[in-house]
PDB file of N, CA and C in Angstrom:
ATOM      1  N   MET A 250      19.211 -14.055  39.405  1.00  0.00           N
ATOM      2  CA  MET A 250      17.667 -14.484  39.302  1.00  0.00           C
ATOM      3  C   MET A 250      17.791 -15.038  37.586  1.00  0.00           C
ATOM      4  N   ASN A 251      17.430 -15.677  36.396  1.00  0.00           N
ATOM      5  CA  ASN A 251      17.213 -15.798  34.718  1.00  0.00           C
ATOM      6  C   ASN A 251      16.234 -14.753  34.120  1.00  0.00           C
ATOM      7  N   VAL A 252      16.749 -13.358  33.453  1.00  0.00           N
ATOM      8  CA  VAL A 252      15.692 -12.219  33.183  1.00  0.00           C
ATOM      9  C   VAL A 252      15.073 -12.475  31.716  1.00  0.00           C
ATOM     10  N   LEU A 253      16.427 -13.575  31.015  1.00  0.00           N
ATOM     11  CA  LEU A 253      15.448 -13.898  29.715  1.00  0.00           C
ATOM     12  C   LEU A 253      14.503 -15.303  29.685  1.00  0.00           C
ATOM     13  N   VAL A 254      13.241 -14.778  28.956  1.00  0.00           N
ATOM     14  CA  VAL A 254      12.098 -15.923  28.883  1.00  0.00           C
ATOM     15  C   VAL A 254      12.383 -16.283  27.300  1.00  0.00           C
ATOM     16  N   ASN A 255      12.271 -17.120  26.652  1.00  0.00           N
ATOM     17  CA  ASN A 255      11.961 -17.832  25.625  1.00  0.00           C
ATOM     18  C   ASN A 255      10.367 -17.851  25.261  1.00  0.00           C
ATOM     19  N   VAL A 256       9.769 -16.894  24.538  1.00  0.00           N
ATOM     20  CA  VAL A 256       7.737 -17.114  24.104  1.00  0.00           C
ATOM     21  C   VAL A 256       7.866 -18.007  22.921  1.00  0.00           C
ATOM     22  N   ASP A 257       7.215 -18.687  22.953  1.00  0.00           N
ATOM     23  CA  ASP A 257       7.108 -19.550  21.995  1.00  0.00           C
ATOM     24  C   ASP A 257       5.476 -19.460  21.021  1.00  0.00           C
ATOM     25  N   THR A 258       5.931 -18.215  21.632  1.00  0.00           N
ATOM     26  CA  THR A 258       3.934 -18.127  20.936  1.00  0.00           C
ATOM     27  C   THR A 258       4.522 -17.532  19.691  1.00  0.00           C
ATOM     28  N   ALA A 259       3.839 -18.129  18.313  1.00  0.00           N
ATOM     29  CA  ALA A 259       3.425 -16.700  17.397  1.00  0.00           C
ATOM     30  C   ALA A 259       2.052 -16.488  16.960  1.00  0.00           C
ATOM     31  N   ILE A 260       2.731 -14.670  16.467  1.00  0.00           N
ATOM     32  CA  ILE A 260       1.893 -14.289  15.919  1.00  0.00           C
ATOM     33  C   ILE A 260       0.800 -14.008  14.496  1.00  0.00           C
ATOM     34  N   ASP A 261      -0.047 -14.538  14.918  1.00  0.00           N
ATOM     35  CA  ASP A 261      -0.607 -14.935  13.721  1.00  0.00           C
ATOM     36  C   ASP A 261      -1.403 -13.323  12.996  1.00  0.00           C
ATOM     37  N   VAL A 262      -0.233 -12.876  11.901  1.00  0.00           N
ATOM     38  CA  VAL A 262      -0.798 -11.395  10.800  1.00  0.00           C
ATOM     39  C   VAL A 262      -1.915 -12.009   9.665  1.00  0.00           C
ATOM     40  N   ASN A 263      -2.862 -11.739   9.726  1.00  0.00           N
ATOM     41  CA  ASN A 263      -2.836 -11.325   8.116  1.00  0.00           C
ATOM     42  C   ASN A 263      -2.468 -10.598   7.223  1.00  0.00           C
ATOM     43  N   GLU A 264      -2.333 -10.287   6.188  1.00  0.00           N
ATOM     44  CA  GLU A 264      -1.841  -9.472   5.981  1.00  0.00           C
ATOM     45  C   GLU A 264      -3.031  -8.511   4.755  1.00  0.00           C
ATOM     46  N   ASN A 265      -4.448  -8.977   5.044  1.00  0.00           N
ATOM     47  CA  ASN A 265      -5.880  -8.368   4.466  1.00  0.00           C
ATOM     48  C   ASN A 265      -6.416  -7.313   5.255  1.00  0.00           C
ATOM     49  N   ASP A 266      -6.159  -7.494   6.944  1.00  0.00           N
ATOM     50  CA  ASP A 266      -6.540  -6.677   8.109  1.00  0.00           C
ATOM     51  C   ASP A 266      -6.340  -4.979   7.607  1.00  0.00           C
ATOM     52  N   PHE A 267      -4.349  -4.171   7.394  1.00  0.00           N
ATOM     53  CA  PHE A 267      -3.872  -3.502   7.465  1.00  0.00           C
ATOM     54  C   PHE A 267      -4.824  -2.418   7.091  1.00  0.00           C
ATOM     55  N   THR A 268      -5.910  -2.980   5.876  1.00  0.00           N
ATOM     56  CA  THR A 268      -6.955  -2.064   5.159  1.00  0.00           C
ATOM     57  C   THR A 268      -7.884  -1.376   6.164  1.00  0.00           C
ATOM     58  N   THR A 269      -8.066  -1.871   6.699  1.00  0.00           N
ATOM     59  CA  THR A 269      -9.054  -1.726   7.798  1.00  0.00           C
ATOM     60  C   THR A 269      -8.206   0.001   7.763  1.00  0.00           C
ATOM     61  N   TYR A 270      -7.063  -0.105   8.061  1.00  0.00           N
ATOM     62  CA  TYR A 270      -6.254   1.370   9.506  1.00  0.00           C
ATOM     63  C   TYR A 270      -6.344   2.633   7.957  1.00  0.00           C
ATOM     64  N   LEU A 271      -5.618   2.244   6.881  1.00  0.00           N
ATOM     65  CA  LEU A 271      -5.632   3.201   6.197  1.00  0.00           C
ATOM     66  C   LEU A 271      -7.012   4.814   6.022  1.00  0.00           C
ATOM     67  N   ASP A 272      -5.436   5.729   5.697  1.00  0.00           N
ATOM     68  CA  ASP A 272      -6.606   6.774   6.043  1.00  0.00           C
ATOM     69  C   ASP A 272      -7.524   7.260   4.506  1.00  0.00           C
ATOM     70  N   PRO A 273      -8.416   7.175   4.644  1.00  0.00           N
ATOM     71  CA  PRO A 273      -8.867   7.335   3.191  1.00  0.00           C
ATOM     72  C   PRO A 273      -9.174   8.450   2.251  1.00  0.00           C
ATOM     73  N   THR A 274      -7.989  10.104   2.998  1.00  0.00           N
ATOM     74  CA  THR A 274      -6.979  10.594   2.221  1.00  0.00           C
ATOM     75  C   THR A 274      -6.267  10.141   1.141  1.00  0.00           C
ATOM     76  N   LEU A 275      -5.114   8.764   1.323  1.00  0.00           N
ATOM     77  CA  LEU A 275      -4.541   8.227   1.197  1.00  0.00           C
ATOM     78  C   LEU A 275      -5.511   7.391   0.260  1.00  0.00           C
ATOM     79  N   ILE A 276      -6.794   7.161   0.947  1.00  0.00           N
ATOM     80  CA  ILE A 276      -6.785   6.130  -0.584  1.00  0.00           C
ATOM     81  C   ILE A 276      -7.706   6.938  -2.254  1.00  0.00           C
ATOM     82  N   GLN A 277      -8.358   8.868  -1.600  1.00  0.00           N
ATOM     83  CA  GLN A 277      -8.307   8.917  -2.361  1.00  0.00           C
ATOM     84  C   GLN A 277      -7.440   9.424  -3.476  1.00  0.00           C
ATOM     85  N   SER A 278      -5.890   9.599  -2.765  1.00  0.00           N
ATOM     86  CA  SER A 278      -5.055  10.244  -3.598  1.00  0.00           C
ATOM     87  C   SER A 278      -4.084   8.948  -3.865  1.00  0.00           C
ATOM     88  N   ALA A 279      -4.451   7.862  -3.702  1.00  0.00           N
ATOM     89  CA  ALA A 279      -3.513   6.537  -4.679  1.00  0.00           C
ATOM     90  C   ALA A 279      -4.444   6.697  -5.578  1.00  0.00           C
ATOM     91  N   ARG A 280      -5.729   7.077  -5.437  1.00  0.00           N
ATOM     92  CA  ARG A 280      -6.383   6.657  -6.577  1.00  0.00           C
ATOM     93  C   ARG A 280      -6.506   8.521  -7.995  1.00  0.00           C
ATOM     94  N   LEU A 281      -6.445   8.940  -7.869  1.00  0.00           N
ATOM     95  CA  LEU A 281      -5.925   9.811  -8.163  1.00  0.00           C
ATOM     96  C   LEU A 281      -4.709  10.229  -8.631  1.00  0.00           C
ATOM     97  N   ILE A 282      -3.152   9.869  -8.675  1.00  0.00           N
ATOM     98  CA  ILE A 282      -2.258   9.289  -9.036  1.00  0.00           C
ATOM     99  C   ILE A 282      -2.809   7.689 -10.002  1.00  0.00           C
ATOM    100  N   TYR A 283      -3.641   7.192  -9.692  1.00  0.00           N
ATOM    101  CA  TYR A 283      -3.791   5.670 -10.676  1.00  0.00           C
ATOM    102  C   TYR A 283      -4.474   6.241 -12.482  1.00  0.00           C
ATOM    103  N   GLU A 284      -5.446   7.040 -11.713  1.00  0.00           N
ATOM    104  CA  GLU A 284      -6.285   8.118 -13.162  1.00  0.00           C
ATOM    105  C   GLU A 284      -5.195   8.354 -13.187  1.00  0.00           C
ATOM    106  N   THR A 285      -4.921   9.607 -13.021  1.00  0.00           N
ATOM    107  CA  THR A 285      -3.755  10.456 -13.669  1.00  0.00           C
ATOM    108  C   THR A 285      -2.717   9.806 -14.554  1.00  0.00           C
ATOM    109  N   TYR A 286      -2.364   8.579 -14.247  1.00  0.00           N
ATOM    110  CA  TYR A 286      -1.418   7.862 -14.830  1.00  0.00           C
ATOM    111  C   TYR A 286      -1.477   6.563 -15.633  1.00  0.00           C
ATOM    112  N   PHE A 287      -3.309   6.298 -15.461  1.00  0.00           N
ATOM    113  CA  PHE A 287      -4.282   5.383 -16.780  1.00  0.00           C
ATOM    114  C   PHE A 287      -4.643   7.039 -17.768  1.00  0.00           C
ATOM    115  N   SER A 288      -4.859   8.103 -17.725  1.00  0.00           N
ATOM    116  CA  SER A 288      -4.479   8.634 -18.341  1.00  0.00           C
ATOM    117  C   SER A 288      -3.263   9.449 -20.029  1.00  0.00           C
ATOM    118  N   VAL A 289      -2.719   9.188 -19.073  1.00  0.00           N
ATOM    119  CA  VAL A 289      -1.195   9.069 -20.227  1.00  0.00           C
ATOM    120  C   VAL A 289      -1.537   7.681 -20.803  1.00  0.00           C
ATOM    121  N   HIS A 290      -0.929   6.951 -19.703  1.00  0.00           N
ATOM    122  CA  HIS A 290      -1.225   5.573 -20.251  1.00  0.00           C
ATOM    123  C   HIS A 290      -2.149   4.572 -19.937  1.00  0.00           C
ATOM    124  N   PRO A 291      -2.651   4.206 -21.908  1.00  0.00           N
ATOM    125  CA  PRO A 291      -4.109   4.091 -20.706  1.00  0.00           C
ATOM    126  C   PRO A 291      -3.771   1.886 -20.904  1.00  0.00           C
ATOM    127  N   GLU A 292      -2.630   1.998 -21.962  1.00  0.00           N
ATOM    128  CA  GLU A 292      -2.595   0.188 -22.280  1.00  0.00           C
ATOM    129  C   GLU A 292      -1.760  -0.528 -21.330  1.00  0.00           C
ATOM    130  N   ILE A 293      -1.894   0.498 -20.241  1.00  0.00           N
ATOM    131  CA  ILE A 293      -1.378   0.037 -18.431  1.00  0.00           C
ATOM    132  C   ILE A 293      -2.354  -1.667 -18.349  1.00  0.00           C
ATOM    133  N   ASP A 294      -1.487  -2.572 -17.956  1.00  0.00           N
ATOM    134  CA  ASP A 294      -2.343  -4.289 -17.472  1.00  0.00           C
ATOM    135  C   ASP A 294      -2.854  -3.344 -15.907  1.00  0.00           C
ATOM    136  N   ARG A 295      -3.290  -4.192 -15.170  1.00  0.00           N
ATOM    137  CA  ARG A 295      -4.075  -3.788 -13.634  1.00  0.00           C
ATOM    138  C   ARG A 295      -3.143  -3.737 -12.322  1.00  0.00           C
ATOM    139  N   PRO A 296      -2.834  -2.463 -12.179  1.00  0.00           N
ATOM    140  CA  PRO A 296      -1.593  -3.015 -11.043  1.00  0.00           C
ATOM    141  C   PRO A 296      -1.776  -3.889 -10.033  1.00  0.00           C
ATOM    142  N   LEU A 297      -0.651  -3.722  -9.184  1.00  0.00           N
ATOM    143  CA  LEU A 297      -0.734  -4.366  -8.095  1.00  0.00           C
ATOM    144  C   LEU A 297      -1.586  -3.552  -6.595  1.00  0.00           C
ATOM    145  N   GLY A 298      -1.200  -2.124  -6.853  1.00  0.00           N
ATOM    146  CA  GLY A 298      -1.395  -1.239  -6.771  1.00  0.00           C
ATOM    147  C   GLY A 298      -0.519   0.248  -6.070  1.00  0.00           C
ATOM    148  N   VAL A 299      -0.861   0.832  -5.299  1.00  0.00           N
ATOM    149  CA  VAL A 299       0.233   2.601  -4.610  1.00  0.00           C
ATOM    150  C   VAL A 299       0.776   2.376  -3.661  1.00  0.00           C
ATOM    151  N   ALA A 300       1.882   2.790  -4.127  1.00  0.00           N
ATOM    152  CA  ALA A 300       3.056   2.318  -2.280  1.00  0.00           C
ATOM    153  C   ALA A 300       2.769   4.443  -2.253  1.00  0.00           C
ATOM    154  N   ILE A 301       2.488   4.533  -1.273  1.00  0.00           N
ATOM    155  CA  ILE A 301       2.249   6.100  -1.421  1.00  0.00           C
ATOM    156  C   ILE A 301       3.058   6.579   0.339  1.00  0.00           C
ATOM    157  N   ASN A 302       3.488   8.127   0.200  1.00  0.00           N
ATOM    158  CA  ASN A 302       4.177   8.562   1.417  1.00  0.00           C
ATOM    159  C   ASN A 302       2.366   9.578   1.848  1.00  0.00           C
ATOM    160  N   ARG A 303       3.145   8.269   3.681  1.00  0.00           N
ATOM    161  CA  ARG A 303       1.434   8.970   4.012  1.00  0.00           C
ATOM    162  C   ARG A 303       1.315  10.930   4.510  1.00  0.00           C
ATOM    163  N   ILE A 304       2.608  11.754   4.813  1.00  0.00           N
ATOM    164  CA  ILE A 304       2.997  13.233   4.567  1.00  0.00           C
ATOM    165  C   ILE A 304       2.668  13.297   3.340  1.00  0.00           C
ATOM    166  N   THR A 305       3.447  13.403   2.884  1.00  0.00           N
ATOM    167  CA  THR A 305       3.278  13.804   1.362  1.00  0.00           C
ATOM    168  C   THR A 305       2.620  13.540   0.311  1.00  0.00           C
ATOM    169  N   HIS A 306       1.396  13.017   0.393  1.00  0.00           N
ATOM    170  CA  HIS A 306       0.323  11.638  -0.092  1.00  0.00           C
ATOM    171  C   HIS A 306       1.569  11.437  -2.271  1.00  0.00           C
ATOM    172  N   ARG A 307       2.807  11.614  -1.534  1.00  0.00           N
ATOM    173  CA  ARG A 307       3.399  11.353  -3.694  1.00  0.00           C
ATOM    174  C   ARG A 307       3.508   9.409  -3.344  1.00  0.00           C
ATOM    175  N   GLY A 308       3.483   9.091  -4.211  1.00  0.00           N
ATOM    176  CA  GLY A 308       3.021   7.016  -4.415  1.00  0.00           C
ATOM    177  C   GLY A 308       3.444   7.128  -6.555  1.00  0.00           C
ATOM    178  N   LYS A 309       4.620   6.001  -5.948  1.00  0.00           N
ATOM    179  CA  LYS A 309       4.476   5.451  -7.211  1.00  0.00           C
ATOM    180  C   LYS A 309       2.974   3.792  -7.886  1.00  0.00           C
ATOM    181  N   ILE A 310       3.003   3.724  -8.458  1.00  0.00           N
ATOM    182  CA  ILE A 310       2.924   2.917  -9.247  1.00  0.00           C
ATOM    183  C   ILE A 310       2.930   1.561  -8.742  1.00  0.00           C
ATOM    184  N   ILE A 311       2.366   0.123  -8.016  1.00  0.00           N
ATOM    185  CA  ILE A 311       3.250  -0.778  -8.362  1.00  0.00           C
ATOM    186  C   ILE A 311       2.525  -2.414  -8.909  1.00  0.00           C
ATOM    187  N   PHE A 312       3.363  -2.411  -9.906  1.00  0.00           N
ATOM    188  CA  PHE A 312       3.164  -3.336 -11.729  1.00  0.00           C
ATOM    189  C   PHE A 312       3.744  -5.187 -10.333  1.00  0.00           C
ATOM    190  N   SER A 313       4.135  -5.005 -10.119  1.00  0.00           N
ATOM    191  CA  SER A 313       4.969  -6.809 -10.202  1.00  0.00           C
ATOM    192  C   SER A 313       5.469  -6.285  -8.662  1.00  0.00           C
ATOM    193  N   GLY A 314       5.642  -8.209  -8.176  1.00  0.00           N
ATOM    194  CA  GLY A 314       6.039  -8.003  -6.439  1.00  0.00           C
ATOM    195  C   GLY A 314       5.771  -7.514  -5.161  1.00  0.00           C
ATOM    196  N   LYS A 315       5.976  -8.019  -4.215  1.00  0.00           N
ATOM    197  CA  LYS A 315       5.653  -7.687  -3.413  1.00  0.00           C
ATOM    198  C   LYS A 315       7.005  -6.514  -2.897  1.00  0.00           C
ATOM    199  N   PRO A 316       5.575  -5.462  -2.139  1.00  0.00           N
ATOM    200  CA  PRO A 316       6.871  -3.958  -2.592  1.00  0.00           C
ATOM    201  C   PRO A 316       7.169  -3.053  -1.356  1.00  0.00           C
ATOM    202  N   ILE A 317       8.486  -2.500  -1.556  1.00  0.00           N
ATOM    203  CA  ILE A 317       9.349  -2.979  -0.218  1.00  0.00           C
ATOM    204  C   ILE A 317       9.555  -1.110  -0.239  1.00  0.00           C
ATOM    205  N   LEU A 318       8.830  -1.105   1.037  1.00  0.00           N
ATOM    206  CA  LEU A 318       7.813   0.554   1.124  1.00  0.00           C
ATOM    207  C   LEU A 318       9.574   1.167   2.612  1.00  0.00           C
ATOM    208  N   LEU A 319       9.089   2.342   2.434  1.00  0.00           N
ATOM    209  CA  LEU A 319      10.145   3.056   3.885  1.00  0.00           C
ATOM    210  C   LEU A 319       9.123   3.578   5.274  1.00  0.00           C
ATOM    211  N   PRO A 320       9.614   3.971   5.711  1.00  0.00           N
ATOM    212  CA  PRO A 320       9.114   3.671   7.131  1.00  0.00           C
ATOM    213  C   PRO A 320       7.530   4.573   6.616  1.00  0.00           C
ATOM    214  N   GLN A 321       7.871   5.699   6.260  1.00  0.00           N
ATOM    215  CA  GLN A 321       6.313   7.205   6.020  1.00  0.00           C
ATOM    216  C   GLN A 321       5.947   6.240   4.361  1.00  0.00           C
ATOM    217  N   GLU A 322       5.213   5.104   4.376  1.00  0.00           N
ATOM    218  CA  GLU A 322       4.957   4.677   3.217  1.00  0.00           C
ATOM    219  C   GLU A 322       3.987   3.958   4.010  1.00  0.00           C
ATOM    220  N   CYS A 323       3.212   3.375   2.688  1.00  0.00           N
ATOM    221  CA  CYS A 323       2.128   2.392   2.727  1.00  0.00           C
ATOM    222  C   CYS A 323       2.227   1.937   1.450  1.00  0.00           C
ATOM    223  N   PHE A 324       0.639   1.331   1.755  1.00  0.00           N
ATOM    224  CA  PHE A 324       0.952   0.403   0.862  1.00  0.00           C
ATOM    225  C   PHE A 324      -1.006   0.164   0.529  1.00  0.00           C
ATOM    226  N   VAL A 325      -1.505   1.183  -1.313  1.00  0.00           N
ATOM    227  CA  VAL A 325      -2.836   0.831  -1.132  1.00  0.00           C
ATOM    228  C   VAL A 325      -2.635   0.088  -2.285  1.00  0.00           C
ATOM    229  N   PRO A 326      -3.775  -1.766  -1.880  1.00  0.00           N
ATOM    230  CA  PRO A 326      -4.101  -2.545  -2.917  1.00  0.00           C
ATOM    231  C   PRO A 326      -4.721  -1.876  -3.731  1.00  0.00           C
ATOM    232  N   PHE A 327      -4.978  -2.316  -5.059  1.00  0.00           N
ATOM    233  CA  PHE A 327      -5.987  -1.798  -6.124  1.00  0.00           C
ATOM    234  C   PHE A 327      -7.586  -2.142  -5.780  1.00  0.00           C
ATOM    235  N   GLU A 328      -7.288  -2.589  -5.162  1.00  0.00           N
ATOM    236  CA  GLU A 328      -8.518  -2.945  -4.831  1.00  0.00           C
ATOM    237  C   GLU A 328      -9.820  -2.022  -3.700  1.00  0.00           C
ATOM    238  N   LEU A 329      -8.838  -1.381  -3.356  1.00  0.00           N
ATOM    239  CA  LEU A 329      -9.428  -0.003  -2.468  1.00  0.00           C
ATOM    240  C   LEU A 329      -9.565   0.792  -3.208  1.00  0.00           C
ATOM    241  N   ILE A 330      -8.912   0.751  -5.063  1.00  0.00           N
ATOM    242  CA  ILE A 330      -8.481   1.856  -5.724  1.00  0.00           C
ATOM    243  C   ILE A 330      -9.840   2.001  -6.768  1.00  0.00           C
ATOM    244  N   GLU A 331     -10.174   0.963  -6.988  1.00  0.00           N
ATOM    245  CA  GLU A 331     -11.203   1.019  -7.998  1.00  0.00           C
ATOM    246  C   GLU A 331     -12.403   0.977  -7.343  1.00  0.00           C
TER     247      GLU A 331
END
């Protein structure tokens, strides 16, 4: 009996759908991180968003490229922060 099966189905994942599952407190923390950074550095360009730890709510502002996240982190796009 052959137990290996070749599955040829593609999974269509829309990258923008994950934002509906973000905790509102994460968005609020990301907004606070951005506002604090902007108050110190008002001349900055528009960031892509904030990479934030879901447990500690510590985060970093991302300005370029697709962020590489740790397992406990998530990305909050700037569109949700403003």
